[in-house]
Short mmCIF file of C-alpha atoms in Angstrom, two decimals:
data_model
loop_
_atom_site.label_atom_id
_atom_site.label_comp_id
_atom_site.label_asym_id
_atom_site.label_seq_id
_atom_site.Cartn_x
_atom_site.Cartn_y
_atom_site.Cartn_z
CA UNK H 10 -16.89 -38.31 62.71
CA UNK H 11 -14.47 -40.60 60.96
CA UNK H 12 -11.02 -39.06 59.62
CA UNK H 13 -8.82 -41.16 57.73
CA UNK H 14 -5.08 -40.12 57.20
CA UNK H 15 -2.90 -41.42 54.02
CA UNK H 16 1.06 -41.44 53.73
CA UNK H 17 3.02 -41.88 51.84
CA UNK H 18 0.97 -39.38 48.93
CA UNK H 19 3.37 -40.55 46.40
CA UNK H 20 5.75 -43.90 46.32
CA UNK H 21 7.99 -45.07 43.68
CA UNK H 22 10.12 -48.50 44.17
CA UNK H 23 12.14 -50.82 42.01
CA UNK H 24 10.62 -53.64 40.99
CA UNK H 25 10.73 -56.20 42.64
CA UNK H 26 10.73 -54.27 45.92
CA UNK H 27 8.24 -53.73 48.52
CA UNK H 28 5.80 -50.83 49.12
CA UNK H 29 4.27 -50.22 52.13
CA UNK H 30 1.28 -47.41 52.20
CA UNK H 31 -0.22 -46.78 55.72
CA UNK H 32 -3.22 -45.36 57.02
CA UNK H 33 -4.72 -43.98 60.07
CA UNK H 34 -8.43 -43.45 61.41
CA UNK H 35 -9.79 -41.82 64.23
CA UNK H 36 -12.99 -43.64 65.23
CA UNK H 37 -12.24 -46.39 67.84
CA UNK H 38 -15.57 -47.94 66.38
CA UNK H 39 -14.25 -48.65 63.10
CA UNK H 40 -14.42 -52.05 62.36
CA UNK H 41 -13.94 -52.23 58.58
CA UNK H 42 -10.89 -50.90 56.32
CA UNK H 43 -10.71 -51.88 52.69
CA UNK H 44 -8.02 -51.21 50.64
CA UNK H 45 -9.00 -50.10 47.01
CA UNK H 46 -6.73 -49.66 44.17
CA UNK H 47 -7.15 -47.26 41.03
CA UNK H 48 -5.57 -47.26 37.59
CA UNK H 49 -5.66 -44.65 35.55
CA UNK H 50 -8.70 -43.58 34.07
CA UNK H 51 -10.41 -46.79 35.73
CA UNK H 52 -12.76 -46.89 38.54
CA UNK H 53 -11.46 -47.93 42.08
CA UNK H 54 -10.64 -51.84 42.36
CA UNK H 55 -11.54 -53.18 46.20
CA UNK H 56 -8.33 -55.35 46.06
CA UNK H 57 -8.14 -56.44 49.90
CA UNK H 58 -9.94 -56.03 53.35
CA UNK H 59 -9.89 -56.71 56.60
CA UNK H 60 -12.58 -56.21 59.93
CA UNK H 61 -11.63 -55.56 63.32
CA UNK H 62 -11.61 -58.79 64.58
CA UNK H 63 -8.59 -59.79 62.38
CA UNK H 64 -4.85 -58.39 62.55
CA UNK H 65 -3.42 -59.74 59.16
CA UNK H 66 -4.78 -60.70 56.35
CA UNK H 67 -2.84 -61.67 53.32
CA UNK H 68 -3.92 -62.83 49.23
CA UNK H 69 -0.93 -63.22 47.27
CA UNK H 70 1.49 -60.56 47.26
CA UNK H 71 -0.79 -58.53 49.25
CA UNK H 72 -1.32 -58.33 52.75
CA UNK H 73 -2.88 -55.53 55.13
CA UNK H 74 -2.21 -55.77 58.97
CA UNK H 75 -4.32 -53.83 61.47
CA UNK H 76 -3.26 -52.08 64.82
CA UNK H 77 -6.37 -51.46 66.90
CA UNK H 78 -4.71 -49.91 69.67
CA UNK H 79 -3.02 -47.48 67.53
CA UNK H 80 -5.91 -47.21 65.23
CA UNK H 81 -3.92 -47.69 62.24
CA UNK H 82 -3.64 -50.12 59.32
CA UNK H 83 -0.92 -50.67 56.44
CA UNK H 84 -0.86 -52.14 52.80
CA UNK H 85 2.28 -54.29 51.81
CA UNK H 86 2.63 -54.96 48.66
CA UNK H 87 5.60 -57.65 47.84
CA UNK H 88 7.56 -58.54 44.87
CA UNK H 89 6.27 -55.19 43.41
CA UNK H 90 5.58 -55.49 39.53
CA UNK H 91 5.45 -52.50 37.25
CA UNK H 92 1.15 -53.38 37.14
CA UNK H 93 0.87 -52.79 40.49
CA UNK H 94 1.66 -48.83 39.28
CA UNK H 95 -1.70 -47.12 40.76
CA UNK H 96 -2.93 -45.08 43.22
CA UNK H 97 -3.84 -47.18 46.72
CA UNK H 98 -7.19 -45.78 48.39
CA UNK H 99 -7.26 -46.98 52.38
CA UNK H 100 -10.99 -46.40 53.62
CA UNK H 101 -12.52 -46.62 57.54
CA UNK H 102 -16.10 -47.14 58.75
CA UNK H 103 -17.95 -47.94 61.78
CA UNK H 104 -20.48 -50.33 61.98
CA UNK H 105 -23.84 -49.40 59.52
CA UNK H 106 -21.69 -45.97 59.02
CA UNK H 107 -20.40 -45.11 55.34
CA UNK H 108 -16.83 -45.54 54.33
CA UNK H 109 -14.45 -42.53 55.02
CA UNK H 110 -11.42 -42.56 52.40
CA UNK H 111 -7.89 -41.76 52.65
CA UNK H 112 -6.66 -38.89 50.47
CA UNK H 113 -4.38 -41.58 48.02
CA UNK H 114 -0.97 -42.91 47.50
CA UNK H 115 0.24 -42.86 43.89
CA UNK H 116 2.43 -45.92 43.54
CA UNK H 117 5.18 -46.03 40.90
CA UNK H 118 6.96 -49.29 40.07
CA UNK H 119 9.95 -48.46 37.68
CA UNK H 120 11.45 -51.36 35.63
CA UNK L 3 -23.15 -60.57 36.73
CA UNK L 4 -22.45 -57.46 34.10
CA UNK L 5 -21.39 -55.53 37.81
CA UNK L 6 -22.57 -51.80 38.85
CA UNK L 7 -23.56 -49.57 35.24
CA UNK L 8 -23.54 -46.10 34.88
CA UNK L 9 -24.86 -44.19 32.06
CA UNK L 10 -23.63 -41.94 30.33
CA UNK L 11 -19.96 -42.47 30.43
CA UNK L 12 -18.87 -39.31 29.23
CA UNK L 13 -21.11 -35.94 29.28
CA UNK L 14 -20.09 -32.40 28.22
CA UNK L 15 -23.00 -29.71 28.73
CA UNK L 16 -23.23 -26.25 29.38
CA UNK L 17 -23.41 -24.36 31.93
CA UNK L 18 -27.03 -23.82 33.00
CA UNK L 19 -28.01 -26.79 31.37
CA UNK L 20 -29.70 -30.40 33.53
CA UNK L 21 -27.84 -32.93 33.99
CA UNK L 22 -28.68 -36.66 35.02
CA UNK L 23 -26.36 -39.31 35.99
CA UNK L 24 -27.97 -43.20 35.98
CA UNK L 25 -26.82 -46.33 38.16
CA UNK L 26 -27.76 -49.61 38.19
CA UNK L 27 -26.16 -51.35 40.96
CA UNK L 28 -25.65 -55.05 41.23
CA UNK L 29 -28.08 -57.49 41.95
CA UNK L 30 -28.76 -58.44 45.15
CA UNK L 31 -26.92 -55.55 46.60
CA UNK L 32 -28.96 -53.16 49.09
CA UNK L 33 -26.74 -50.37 49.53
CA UNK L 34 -26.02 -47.73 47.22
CA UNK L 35 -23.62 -44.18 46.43
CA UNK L 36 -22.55 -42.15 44.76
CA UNK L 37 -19.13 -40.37 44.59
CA UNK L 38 -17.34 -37.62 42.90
CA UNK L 39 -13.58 -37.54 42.16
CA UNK L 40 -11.46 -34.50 41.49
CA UNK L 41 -8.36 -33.74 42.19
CA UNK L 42 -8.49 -31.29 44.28
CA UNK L 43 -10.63 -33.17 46.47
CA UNK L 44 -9.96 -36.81 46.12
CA UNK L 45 -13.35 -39.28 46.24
CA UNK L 46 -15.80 -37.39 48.40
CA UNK L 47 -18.90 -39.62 49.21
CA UNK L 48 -22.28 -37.56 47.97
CA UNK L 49 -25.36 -39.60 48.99
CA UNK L 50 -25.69 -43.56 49.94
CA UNK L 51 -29.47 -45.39 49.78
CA UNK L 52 -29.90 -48.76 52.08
CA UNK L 53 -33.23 -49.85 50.39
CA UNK L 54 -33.96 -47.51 48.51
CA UNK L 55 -33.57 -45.15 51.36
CA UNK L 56 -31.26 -42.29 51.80
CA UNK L 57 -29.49 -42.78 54.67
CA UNK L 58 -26.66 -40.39 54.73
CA UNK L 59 -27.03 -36.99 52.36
CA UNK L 60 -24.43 -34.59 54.11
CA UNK L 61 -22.19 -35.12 51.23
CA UNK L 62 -23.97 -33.04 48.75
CA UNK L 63 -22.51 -30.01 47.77
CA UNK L 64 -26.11 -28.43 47.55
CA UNK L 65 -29.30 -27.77 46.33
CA UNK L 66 -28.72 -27.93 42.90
CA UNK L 67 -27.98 -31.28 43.84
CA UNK L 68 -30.70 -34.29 43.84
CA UNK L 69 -30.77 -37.74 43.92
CA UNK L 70 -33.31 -40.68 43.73
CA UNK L 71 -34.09 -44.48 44.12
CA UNK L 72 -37.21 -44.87 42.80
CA UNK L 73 -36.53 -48.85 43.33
CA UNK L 74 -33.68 -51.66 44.37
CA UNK L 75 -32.20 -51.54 40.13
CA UNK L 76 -31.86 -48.15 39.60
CA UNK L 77 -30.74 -44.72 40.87
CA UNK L 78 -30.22 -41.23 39.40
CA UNK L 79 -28.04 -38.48 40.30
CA UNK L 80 -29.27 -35.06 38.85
CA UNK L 81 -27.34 -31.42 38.62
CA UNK L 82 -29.73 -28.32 38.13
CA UNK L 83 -28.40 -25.89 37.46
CA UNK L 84 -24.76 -27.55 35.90
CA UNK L 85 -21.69 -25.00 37.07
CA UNK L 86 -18.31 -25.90 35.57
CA UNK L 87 -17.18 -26.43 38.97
CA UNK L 88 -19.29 -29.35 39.17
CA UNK L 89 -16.93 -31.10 36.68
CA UNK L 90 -15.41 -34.34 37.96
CA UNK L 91 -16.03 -38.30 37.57
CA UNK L 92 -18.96 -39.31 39.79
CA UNK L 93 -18.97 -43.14 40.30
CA UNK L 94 -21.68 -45.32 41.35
CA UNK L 95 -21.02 -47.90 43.77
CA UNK L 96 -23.08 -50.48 45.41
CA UNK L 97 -22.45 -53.48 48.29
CA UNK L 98 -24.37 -55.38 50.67
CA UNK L 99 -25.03 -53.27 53.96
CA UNK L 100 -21.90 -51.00 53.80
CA UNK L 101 -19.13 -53.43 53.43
CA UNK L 102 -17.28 -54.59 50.04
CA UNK L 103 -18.38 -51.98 47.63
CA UNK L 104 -18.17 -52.56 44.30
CA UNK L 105 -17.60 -49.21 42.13
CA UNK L 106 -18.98 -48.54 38.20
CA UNK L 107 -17.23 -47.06 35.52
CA UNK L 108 -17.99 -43.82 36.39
CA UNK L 109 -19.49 -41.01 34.15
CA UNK L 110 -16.89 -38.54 33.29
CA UNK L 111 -18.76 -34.87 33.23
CA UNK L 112 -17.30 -31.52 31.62
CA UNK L 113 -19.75 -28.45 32.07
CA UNK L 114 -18.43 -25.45 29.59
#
């Protein structure tokens, strides 16, 4: 089955930075990877996502690019603010499978 | 559209003791699940429904775990008997097919 891999488990960056969280899976018939983010005490946010047939995708100061032959796929996050402080979920399924999730990256934007 | 509802939002039983999570996911949407969040073990998917169905229940931890769809606006998840290892959030979530899921508050459960 699906297994989805999550690094960095913990990021902190200066505002105003970048943040980059990436993900791998290991199902070459993946074809869907959302990117979910969760405040504290709040439920999980689907903030961006992209399907197979796409390599970038970008809303705002978000963007996620995909690497099919590598099987992995990336969050950047630009012109980090401290709201974006949260912890990033990356998720992988196949086609009519369910969604596998990444383990988390807590994100920490200091003033 | 008032999005996916859970009920209760917070529940602290005893050990021993029933207890019954509700969902009602959004309108329109044909998929449903239902997740649990530690943190020891992150979100771990427990069941998913397409129509109504259950589709996928390899999640569950185990028999004292059930869960239902009697019909397209409503699901419960039930615990019989509650252990206080079974304390963790358990969201709701719901989507069209399995894409774009859209999660609920979640019901935050403490078993003593």
């Amino acid at each position: 089955g699906e297994n989805v891999e999550q690094h960095p488990s913990t990021l902190s960056v200066q505002e105003g930075d970048s943040a980059v969280i990436k993900c791998t899976y290991s199902d070459s018939a993946s074809n869907y990877f959302p990117w979910y983010k969760q405040e504290l005490g709040k439920r999980p946010q689907l903030i961006i996502d992209i399907r197979s047939n796409v390599g970038e995708k970008k809303d705002q100061r978000i963007a996620v690019t995909l690497n099919k032959t590598a099987k992995h796929f990336s969050l950047h996050i630009t012109e980090t603010q401290p709201e974006d402080s949260a912890v990033y979920f990356c998720a992988a399924s196949a086609p009519t499978d369910k969604l596998i999730f990444g383990t988390g990256t807590r994100l920490q934007v200091f003033p | 559209d008032a999005g996916v509802i859970q009920s209760p939002r917070h529940e602290v039983t005893e050990m021993g003791q029933e207890v019954t999570l509700r969902c009602k996911p959004i309108s329109g949407h044909n998929s449903l699940f239902w997740y649990r969040q530690t943190m020891m073990r992150g979100l771990e998917l427990l069941i998913y429904f397409n129509n109504n169905v259950p589709i996928d229940d390899s999640g569950m931890p185990e028999d004292r775990f059930s869960a239902k769809m009697p019909n397209a606006s409503f699901s419960t998840l039930k615990i019989q008997p509650s252990e206080p290892r079974d304390s963790a959030v358990y969201f709701c979530a719901s989507s069209r097919q399995i894409y774009e899921q859209y999660f609920g508050p979640g019901t935050r459960l403490t078993v003593t």
